[in-house]
XYZ file of C-alpha atoms in Angstrom:
517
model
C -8.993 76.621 69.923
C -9.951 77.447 66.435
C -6.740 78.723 65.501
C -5.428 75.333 66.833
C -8.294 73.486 64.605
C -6.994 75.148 61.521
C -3.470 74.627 62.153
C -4.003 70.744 62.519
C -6.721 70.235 59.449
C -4.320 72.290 57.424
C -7.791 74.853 56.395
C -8.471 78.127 57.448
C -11.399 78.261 59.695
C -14.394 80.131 58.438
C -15.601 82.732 60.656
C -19.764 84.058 60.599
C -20.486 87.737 59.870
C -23.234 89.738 61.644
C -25.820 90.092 59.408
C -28.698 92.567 60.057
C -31.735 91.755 58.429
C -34.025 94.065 59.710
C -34.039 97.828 60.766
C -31.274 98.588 63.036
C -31.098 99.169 66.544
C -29.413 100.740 68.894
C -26.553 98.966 71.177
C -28.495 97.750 73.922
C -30.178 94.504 75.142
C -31.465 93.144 72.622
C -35.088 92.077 72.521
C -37.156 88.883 72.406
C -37.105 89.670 68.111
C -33.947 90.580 67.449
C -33.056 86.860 70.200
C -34.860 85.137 67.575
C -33.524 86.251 64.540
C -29.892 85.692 66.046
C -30.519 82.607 66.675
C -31.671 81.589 63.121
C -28.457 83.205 61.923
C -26.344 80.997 63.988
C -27.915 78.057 62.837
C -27.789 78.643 59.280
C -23.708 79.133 59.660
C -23.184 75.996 61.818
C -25.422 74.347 58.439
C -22.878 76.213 55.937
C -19.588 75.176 57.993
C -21.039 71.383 58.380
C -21.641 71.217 54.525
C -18.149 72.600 53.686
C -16.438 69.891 55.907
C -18.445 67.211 54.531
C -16.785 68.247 50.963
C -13.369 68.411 52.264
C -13.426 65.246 53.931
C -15.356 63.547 50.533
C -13.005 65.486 47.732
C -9.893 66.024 49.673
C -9.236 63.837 52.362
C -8.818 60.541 49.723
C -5.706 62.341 48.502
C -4.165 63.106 52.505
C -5.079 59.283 53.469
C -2.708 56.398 51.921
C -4.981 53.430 50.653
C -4.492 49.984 52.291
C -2.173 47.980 50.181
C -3.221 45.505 47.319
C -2.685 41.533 47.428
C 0.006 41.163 45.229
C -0.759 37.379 44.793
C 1.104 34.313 46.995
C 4.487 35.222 45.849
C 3.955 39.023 46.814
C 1.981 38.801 49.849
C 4.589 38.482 52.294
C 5.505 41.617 51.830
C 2.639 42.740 53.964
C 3.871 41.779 57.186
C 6.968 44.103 56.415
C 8.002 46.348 59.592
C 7.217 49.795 58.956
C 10.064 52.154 58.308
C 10.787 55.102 60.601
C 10.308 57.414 57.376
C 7.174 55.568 56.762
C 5.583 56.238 60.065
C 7.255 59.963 60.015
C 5.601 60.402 56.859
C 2.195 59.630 57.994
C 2.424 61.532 60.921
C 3.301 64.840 59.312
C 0.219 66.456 57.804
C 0.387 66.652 53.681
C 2.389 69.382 52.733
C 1.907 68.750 48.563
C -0.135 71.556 47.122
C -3.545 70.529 44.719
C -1.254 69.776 41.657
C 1.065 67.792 43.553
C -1.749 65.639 45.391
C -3.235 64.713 41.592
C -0.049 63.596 40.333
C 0.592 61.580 43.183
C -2.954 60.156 42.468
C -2.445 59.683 38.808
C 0.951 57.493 39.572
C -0.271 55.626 42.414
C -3.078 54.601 39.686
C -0.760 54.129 36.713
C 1.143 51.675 39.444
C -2.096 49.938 40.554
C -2.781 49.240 37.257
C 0.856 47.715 36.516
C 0.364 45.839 39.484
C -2.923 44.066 38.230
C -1.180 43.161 35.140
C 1.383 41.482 37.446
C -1.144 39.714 39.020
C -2.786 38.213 36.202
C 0.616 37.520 34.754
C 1.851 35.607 37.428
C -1.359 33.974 37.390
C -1.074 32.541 34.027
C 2.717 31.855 34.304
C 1.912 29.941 37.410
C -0.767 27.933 35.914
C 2.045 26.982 33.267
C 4.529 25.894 35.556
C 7.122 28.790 35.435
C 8.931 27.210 38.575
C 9.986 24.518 36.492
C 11.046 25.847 33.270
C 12.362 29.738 34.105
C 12.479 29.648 38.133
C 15.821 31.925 38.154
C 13.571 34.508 35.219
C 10.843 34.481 37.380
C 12.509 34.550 40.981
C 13.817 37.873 39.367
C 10.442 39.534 38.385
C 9.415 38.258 41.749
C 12.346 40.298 43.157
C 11.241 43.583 40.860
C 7.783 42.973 42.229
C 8.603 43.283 45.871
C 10.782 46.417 45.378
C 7.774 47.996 43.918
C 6.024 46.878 46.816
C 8.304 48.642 49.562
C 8.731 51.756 47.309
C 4.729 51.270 46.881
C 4.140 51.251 50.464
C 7.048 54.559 51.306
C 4.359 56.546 48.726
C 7.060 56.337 46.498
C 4.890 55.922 43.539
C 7.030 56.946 40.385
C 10.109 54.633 41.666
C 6.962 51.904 42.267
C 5.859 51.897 38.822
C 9.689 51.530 37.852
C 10.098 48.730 39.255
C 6.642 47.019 38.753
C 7.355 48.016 34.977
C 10.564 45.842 35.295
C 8.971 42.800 36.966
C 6.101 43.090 34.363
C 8.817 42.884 31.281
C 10.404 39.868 32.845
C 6.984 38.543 33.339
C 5.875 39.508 29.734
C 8.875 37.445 28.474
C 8.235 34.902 30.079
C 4.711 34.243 28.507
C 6.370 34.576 25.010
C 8.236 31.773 25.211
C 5.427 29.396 26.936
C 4.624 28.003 23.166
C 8.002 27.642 22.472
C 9.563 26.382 25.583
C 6.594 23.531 25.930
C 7.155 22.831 21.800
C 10.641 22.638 22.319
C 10.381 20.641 25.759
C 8.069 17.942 23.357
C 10.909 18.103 20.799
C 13.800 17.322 22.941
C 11.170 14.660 24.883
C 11.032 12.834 21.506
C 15.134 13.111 21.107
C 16.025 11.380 24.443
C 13.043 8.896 23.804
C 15.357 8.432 20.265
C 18.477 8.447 22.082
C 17.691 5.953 24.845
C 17.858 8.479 27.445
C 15.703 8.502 30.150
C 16.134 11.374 32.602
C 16.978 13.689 29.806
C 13.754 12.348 28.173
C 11.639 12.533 31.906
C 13.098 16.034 32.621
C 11.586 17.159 29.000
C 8.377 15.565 29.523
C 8.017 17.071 32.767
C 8.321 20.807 31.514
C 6.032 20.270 28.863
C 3.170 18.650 30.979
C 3.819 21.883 33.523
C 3.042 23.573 30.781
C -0.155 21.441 29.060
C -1.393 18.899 32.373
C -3.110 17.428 29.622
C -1.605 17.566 26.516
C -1.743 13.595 24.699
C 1.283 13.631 23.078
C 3.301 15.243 26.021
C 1.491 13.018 28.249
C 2.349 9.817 25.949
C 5.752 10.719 25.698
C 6.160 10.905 29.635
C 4.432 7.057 29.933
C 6.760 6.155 27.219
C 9.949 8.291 28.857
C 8.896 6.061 32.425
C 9.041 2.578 30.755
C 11.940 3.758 28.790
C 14.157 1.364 30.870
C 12.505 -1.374 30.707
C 12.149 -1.061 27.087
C 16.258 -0.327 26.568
C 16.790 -3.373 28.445
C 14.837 -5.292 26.047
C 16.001 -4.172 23.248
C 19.577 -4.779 24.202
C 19.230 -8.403 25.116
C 17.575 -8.572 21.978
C 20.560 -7.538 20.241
C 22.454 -9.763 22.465
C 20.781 -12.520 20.976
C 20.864 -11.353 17.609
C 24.493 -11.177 17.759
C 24.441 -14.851 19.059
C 22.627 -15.491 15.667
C 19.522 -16.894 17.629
C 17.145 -14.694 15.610
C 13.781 -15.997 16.609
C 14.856 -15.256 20.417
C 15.853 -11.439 19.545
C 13.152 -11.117 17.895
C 10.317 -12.113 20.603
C 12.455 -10.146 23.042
C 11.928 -7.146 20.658
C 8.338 -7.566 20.336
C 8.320 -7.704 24.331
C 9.728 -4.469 24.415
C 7.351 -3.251 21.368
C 4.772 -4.386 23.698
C 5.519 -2.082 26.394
C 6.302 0.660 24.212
C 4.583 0.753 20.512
C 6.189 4.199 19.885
C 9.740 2.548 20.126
C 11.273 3.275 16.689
C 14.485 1.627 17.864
C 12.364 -1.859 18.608
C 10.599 -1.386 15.531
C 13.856 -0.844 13.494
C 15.498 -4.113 15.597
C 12.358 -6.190 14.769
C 12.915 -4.948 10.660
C 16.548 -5.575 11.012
C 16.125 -9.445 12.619
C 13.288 -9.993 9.941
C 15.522 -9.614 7.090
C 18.027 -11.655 8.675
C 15.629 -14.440 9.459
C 14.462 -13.419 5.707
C 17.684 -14.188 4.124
C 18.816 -16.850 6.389
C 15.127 -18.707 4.975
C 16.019 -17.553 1.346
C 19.932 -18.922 1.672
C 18.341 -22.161 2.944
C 15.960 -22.782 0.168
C 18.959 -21.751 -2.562
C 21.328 -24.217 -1.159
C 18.752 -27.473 -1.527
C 17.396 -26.235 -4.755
C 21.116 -25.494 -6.083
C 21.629 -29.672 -4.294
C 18.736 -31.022 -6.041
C 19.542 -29.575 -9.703
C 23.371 -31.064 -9.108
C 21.557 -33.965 -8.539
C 19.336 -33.748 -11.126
C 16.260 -33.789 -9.014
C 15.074 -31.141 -11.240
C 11.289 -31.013 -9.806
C 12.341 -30.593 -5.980
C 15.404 -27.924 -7.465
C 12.748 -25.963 -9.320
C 10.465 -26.550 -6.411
C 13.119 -24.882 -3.534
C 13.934 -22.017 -6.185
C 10.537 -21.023 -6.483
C 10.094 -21.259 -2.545
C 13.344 -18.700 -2.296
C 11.429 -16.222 -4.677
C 8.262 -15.920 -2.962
C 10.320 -15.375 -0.049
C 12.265 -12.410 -2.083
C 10.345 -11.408 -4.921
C 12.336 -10.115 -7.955
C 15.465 -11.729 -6.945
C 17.537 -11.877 -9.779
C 19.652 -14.825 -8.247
C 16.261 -17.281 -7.763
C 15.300 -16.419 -11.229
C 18.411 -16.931 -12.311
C 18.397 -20.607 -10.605
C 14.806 -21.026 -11.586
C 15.932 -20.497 -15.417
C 18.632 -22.978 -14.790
C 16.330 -25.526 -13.771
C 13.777 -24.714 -16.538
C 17.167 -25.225 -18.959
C 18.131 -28.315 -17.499
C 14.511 -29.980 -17.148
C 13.957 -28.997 -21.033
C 17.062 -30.120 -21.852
C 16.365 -33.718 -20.476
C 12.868 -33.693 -21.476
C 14.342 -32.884 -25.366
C 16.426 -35.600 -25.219
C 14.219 -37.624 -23.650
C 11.877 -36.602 -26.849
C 14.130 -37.425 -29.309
C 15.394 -40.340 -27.827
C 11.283 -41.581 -27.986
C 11.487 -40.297 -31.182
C 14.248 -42.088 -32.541
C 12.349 -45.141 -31.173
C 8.598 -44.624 -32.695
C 11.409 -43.938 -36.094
C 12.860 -47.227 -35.688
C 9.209 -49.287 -35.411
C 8.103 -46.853 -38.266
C 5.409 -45.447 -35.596
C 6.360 -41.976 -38.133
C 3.343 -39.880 -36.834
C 3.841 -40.562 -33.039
C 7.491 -39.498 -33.982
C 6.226 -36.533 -35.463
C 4.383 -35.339 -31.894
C 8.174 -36.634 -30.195
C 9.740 -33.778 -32.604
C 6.949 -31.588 -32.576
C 7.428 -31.034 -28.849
C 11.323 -31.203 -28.737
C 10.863 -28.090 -30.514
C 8.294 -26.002 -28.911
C 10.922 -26.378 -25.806
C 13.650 -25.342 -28.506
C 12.660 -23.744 -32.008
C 16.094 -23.894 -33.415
C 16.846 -27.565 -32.374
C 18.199 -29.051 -35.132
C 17.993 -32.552 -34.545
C 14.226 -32.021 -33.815
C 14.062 -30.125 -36.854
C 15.198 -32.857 -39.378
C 13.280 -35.405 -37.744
C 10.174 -33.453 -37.748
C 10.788 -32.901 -41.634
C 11.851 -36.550 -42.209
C 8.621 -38.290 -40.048
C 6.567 -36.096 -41.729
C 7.430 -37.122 -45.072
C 7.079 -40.738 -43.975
C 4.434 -40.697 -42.229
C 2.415 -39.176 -45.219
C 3.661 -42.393 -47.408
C 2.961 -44.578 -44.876
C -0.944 -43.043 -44.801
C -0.854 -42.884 -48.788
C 0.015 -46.531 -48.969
C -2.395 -47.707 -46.245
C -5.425 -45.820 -48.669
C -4.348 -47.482 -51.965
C -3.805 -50.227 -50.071
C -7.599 -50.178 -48.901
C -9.307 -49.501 -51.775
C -7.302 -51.924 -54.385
C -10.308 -51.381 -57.267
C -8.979 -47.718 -57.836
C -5.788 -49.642 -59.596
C -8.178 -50.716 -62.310
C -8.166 -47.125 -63.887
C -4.816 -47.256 -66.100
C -3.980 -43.452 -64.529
C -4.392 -44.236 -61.138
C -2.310 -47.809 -62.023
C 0.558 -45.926 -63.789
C 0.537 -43.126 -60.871
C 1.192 -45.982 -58.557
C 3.514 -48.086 -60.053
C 5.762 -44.976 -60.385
C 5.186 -44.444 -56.795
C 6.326 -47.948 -55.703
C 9.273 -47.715 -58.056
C 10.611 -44.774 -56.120
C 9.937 -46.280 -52.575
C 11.982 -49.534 -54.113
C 14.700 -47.483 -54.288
C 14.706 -46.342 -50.691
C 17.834 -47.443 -48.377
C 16.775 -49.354 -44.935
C 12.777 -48.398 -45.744
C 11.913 -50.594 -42.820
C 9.572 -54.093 -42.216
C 6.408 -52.071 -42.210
C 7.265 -50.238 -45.687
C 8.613 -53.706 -47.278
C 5.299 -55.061 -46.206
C 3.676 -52.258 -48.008
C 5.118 -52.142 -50.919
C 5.068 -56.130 -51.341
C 1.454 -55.806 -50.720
C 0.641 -52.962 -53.313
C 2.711 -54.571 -55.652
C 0.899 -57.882 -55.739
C -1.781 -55.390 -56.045
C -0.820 -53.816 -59.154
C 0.145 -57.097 -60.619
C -3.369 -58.415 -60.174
C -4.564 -55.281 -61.705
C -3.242 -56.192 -64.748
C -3.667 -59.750 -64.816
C -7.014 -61.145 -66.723
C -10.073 -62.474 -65.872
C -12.421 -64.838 -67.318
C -15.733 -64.074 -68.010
C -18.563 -66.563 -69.453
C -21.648 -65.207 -71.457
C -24.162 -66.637 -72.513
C -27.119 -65.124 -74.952
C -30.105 -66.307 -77.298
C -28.346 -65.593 -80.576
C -30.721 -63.269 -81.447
C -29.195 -60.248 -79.147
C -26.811 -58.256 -80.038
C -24.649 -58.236 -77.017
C -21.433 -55.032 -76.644
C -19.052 -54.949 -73.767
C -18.692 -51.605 -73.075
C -14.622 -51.139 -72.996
C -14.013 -54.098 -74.914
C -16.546 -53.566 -77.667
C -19.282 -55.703 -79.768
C -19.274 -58.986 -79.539
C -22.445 -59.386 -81.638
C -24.997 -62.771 -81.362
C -23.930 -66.044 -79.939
C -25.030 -68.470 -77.400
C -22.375 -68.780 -75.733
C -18.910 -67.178 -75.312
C -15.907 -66.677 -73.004
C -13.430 -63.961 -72.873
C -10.464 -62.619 -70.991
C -10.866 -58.824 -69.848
C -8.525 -56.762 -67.028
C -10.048 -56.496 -64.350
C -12.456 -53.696 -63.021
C -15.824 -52.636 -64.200
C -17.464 -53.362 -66.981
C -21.184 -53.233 -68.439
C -22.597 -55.917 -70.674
C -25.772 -54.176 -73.291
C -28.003 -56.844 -75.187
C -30.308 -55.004 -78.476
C -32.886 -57.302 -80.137
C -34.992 -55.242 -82.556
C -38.847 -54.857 -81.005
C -37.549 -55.453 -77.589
C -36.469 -53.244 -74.590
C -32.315 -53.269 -74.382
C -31.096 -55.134 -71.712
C -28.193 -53.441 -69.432
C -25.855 -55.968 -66.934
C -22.985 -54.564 -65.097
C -20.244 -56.506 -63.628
C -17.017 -56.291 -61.373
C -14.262 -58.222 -62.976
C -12.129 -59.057 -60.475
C -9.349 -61.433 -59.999
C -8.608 -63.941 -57.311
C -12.572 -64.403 -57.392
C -14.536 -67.517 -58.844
C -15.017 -66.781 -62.552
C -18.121 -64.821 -63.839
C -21.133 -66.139 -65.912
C -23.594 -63.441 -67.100
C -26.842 -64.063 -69.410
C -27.542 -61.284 -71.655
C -30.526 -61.620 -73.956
C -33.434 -58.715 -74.598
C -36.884 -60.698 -73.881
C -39.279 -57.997 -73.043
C -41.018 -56.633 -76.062
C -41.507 -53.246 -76.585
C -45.836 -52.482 -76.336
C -47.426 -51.741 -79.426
C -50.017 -48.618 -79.763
């Protein structure tokens, strides 16, 4: 029975020695001492042999028993249900043959492959969670594939052929997660394109890998709300250019904002709505051309400057409403210059000279080198600075009694004789000045009358010495009379001889004594 015991544990049994541990006796019946102390030696070996299995099962039997399997994850754990191979179940029927060495490398690759096998798990994992199926389901159907095979060769103890294969699955797997950031970027990318291009499944099936990827990534998740209306919003658009072609601009243009509406992303709305606004733009600014360009034709020159200036607020800068605006600013100071000098020539003609002078004056701050405006400016200014001249003499007529200011004047009215056509107003002047210089010269009577015992002197005519009575003829202007009587005070008179006025009498006789001390 033992021999049978070692055979199937695969350990030789340990057999006890006789051990005598006191003095020895002969063969014989042994007595009630020597009972006891065989006993105790029986009991110590049955202690020693339990101990010794106990570390055989605890340090050796891990190595003889095969481990249960590990959960290889949903996609892996069918393989657990697998029928068991006839060299399976052989193999774990025959008793471990491998020798100490053999049993720790098997343990160190069957750990090595457990290891593998955990990184496969958390791979998956994460590849899962990022929606592998939908972006690299043939890739990962293939590491799924490796992953089994290591599980059969896994579960046949085949541990180095295991790893192999779990190695394989894990490279696929590893490449996989590489290109996560770059498949969902690019997924976004060609999202955008399609949403560009007007295409709608292309732009769905992109959106669709990248929110796999991100659940809740904005821009992906934007891109698939826009990629769902996408439809709606091409159908839009192209009645919008539908109309646009039809030249009904305002229509395309609220059917483009509908689809802008929908979609506020839509560069291709937003580029349809800039397009129809410069049409509408230039159809406005065409418009506003043709009745300003009507109105100047028509010389309507405030409504033409008025449309002109409409059409460049409407384009600002635009070289052709300047243009037209300059036109109309020509043609409006052209008429208002003639219009100027034609006043002029008017205010010229009733001798109105410095009214004429403002009717030049402005003809040419419109147009500096206007030469009409020019001579008329130089010849109303002349006249009008006679016609003032005159009008002063002509007020203050005593200033002709002073022989310069009488010879000065009488040249002057000479000279405006001569003038050809001078006008009613002039001819009026000069008449009237020259009755005045005539009278300035023409004598007046004055009476004077004295005691005979003053000595009377005109100043400017000179002494006229004592009388009681005289009369004289003097020019006119002023004059002072100064009567001198010895012991009296001089007496001083001073007189305006003027003609045209009732004739003068003065009394000049000293009669106030001078006091004695």
């Amino acid at each position: 029975m033992a021999e049978n015991n070692a055979g199937d544990s695969g350990f030789e049994q340990i057999r006890p020695t006789a051990i005598e541990l006191g003095p020895h006796r002969a063969t014989g019946s042994p007595g009630p001492a020597e009972k006891r102390s065989n006993k105790g030696l029986f009991l110590g070996l049955g202690l020693a042999l339990l101990f010794i299995t106990a570390a055989l099962v605890i340090f050796l039997l891990p190595d003889l028993v095969e481990p249960p399997d590990l959960d290889t994850g949903r996609a892996i754990a069918a393989n657990a249900s697998a029928p068991i191979s006839p060299a399976r179940s052989a193999q774990s029927a025959r008793p471990a043959a491998e020798s100490p060495w053999e049993q720790a490398q098997q343990s160190k690759l069957r750990k090595e492959t457990q290891e593998i096998l955990a990184q496969i798990l958390e791979a998956q994992k994460a590849l899962e969670n990022n929606g592998v199926t939908v972006w690299a389901a043939a890739d990962y159907a293939r590491a799924i594939e490796h992953a089994k095979a290591g599980d059969r060769l896994y579960n046949q103890r085949d541990f180095a052929a295991a790893r192999t294969a779990y190695q394989a699955a894990m490279q696929v797997l590893e490449a996989l997660m590489e290109q996560v950031d770059e498949v969902f970027q690019t997924a976004l990318e060609e999202g955008q394109q399609a949403l560009e291009a007007g295409d709608t499944p292309a732009a769905l099936a992109s959106f669709q890998v990248a929110l796999a990827i991100d659940a809740i990534d904005r821009e992906a998740n934007i891109g698939h709300q826009r990629a769902q209306s996408l439809d709606q919003v091409n159908a839009l658009i192209d009645r919008g250019d539908e109309l646009l072609g039809a030249g009904q601009l305002q229509q395309a243009k609220a059917s483009y904002n509908e689809a802008l509406e929908i979609d506020a992303r839509s560069s291709r709305a937003a580029g349809q709505v800039q397009l129809v606004d410069k049409k509408i733009l230039a159809r406005e600014f065409n418009h506003k051309m043709s009745l300003g360009f009507a109105a100047l034709e028509e010389k309507r020159y405030r409504e033409a400057r008025s449309a002109f200036s409409a059409a460049l607020r409407l384009r600002p800068g635009s070289p052709a409403a300047r243009s037209a605006i300059n036109q109309t600013e020509h043609s409006i100071s052209t008429l208002n210059i003639k219009a100027l000098l034609a006043d002029a020539k008017t205010l010229e003609a009733q001798e109105r000279w410095r009214e004429a002078l403002s009717k030049y004056e402005a003809a040419l701050t419109r147009n500096a080198n206007l030469a009409a405006a020019q001579q008329g400016q130089e010849r109303t200014t002349i006249r009008s600075a006679i016609h003032d001249r005159l009008e002063r003499i002509l007020a203050s007529p005593q200033r002709l009694y002073d022989e310069a200011v009488h010879a000065e004047t009488l040249s002057l009215h000479k000279k405006l004789r001569a003038l050809a056509n001078p006008g009613p107003i002039l001819r009026r002047q000069l008449d009237k000045l020259e009755q005045q210089l005539a009278k300035a010269k023409t004598p007046v009577t004055v009476r004077l009358q004295s005691d005979n015992l003053t000595k009377v002197i005109l100043y400017r005519v000179g002494e006229l010495g004592y009388f009681l009575d005289k009369q004289i003829d003097i020019p006119p202007g002023p004059y002072v009379a100064v009567g001198q009587r010895a012991g009296y005070k001089d007496i001083r008179v001073e007189f305006m001889a003027e003609p045209d006025k009732p004739a003068i009498t003065l009394t000049v006789q000293a009669q106030e004594k001078i006091a004695l001390k």
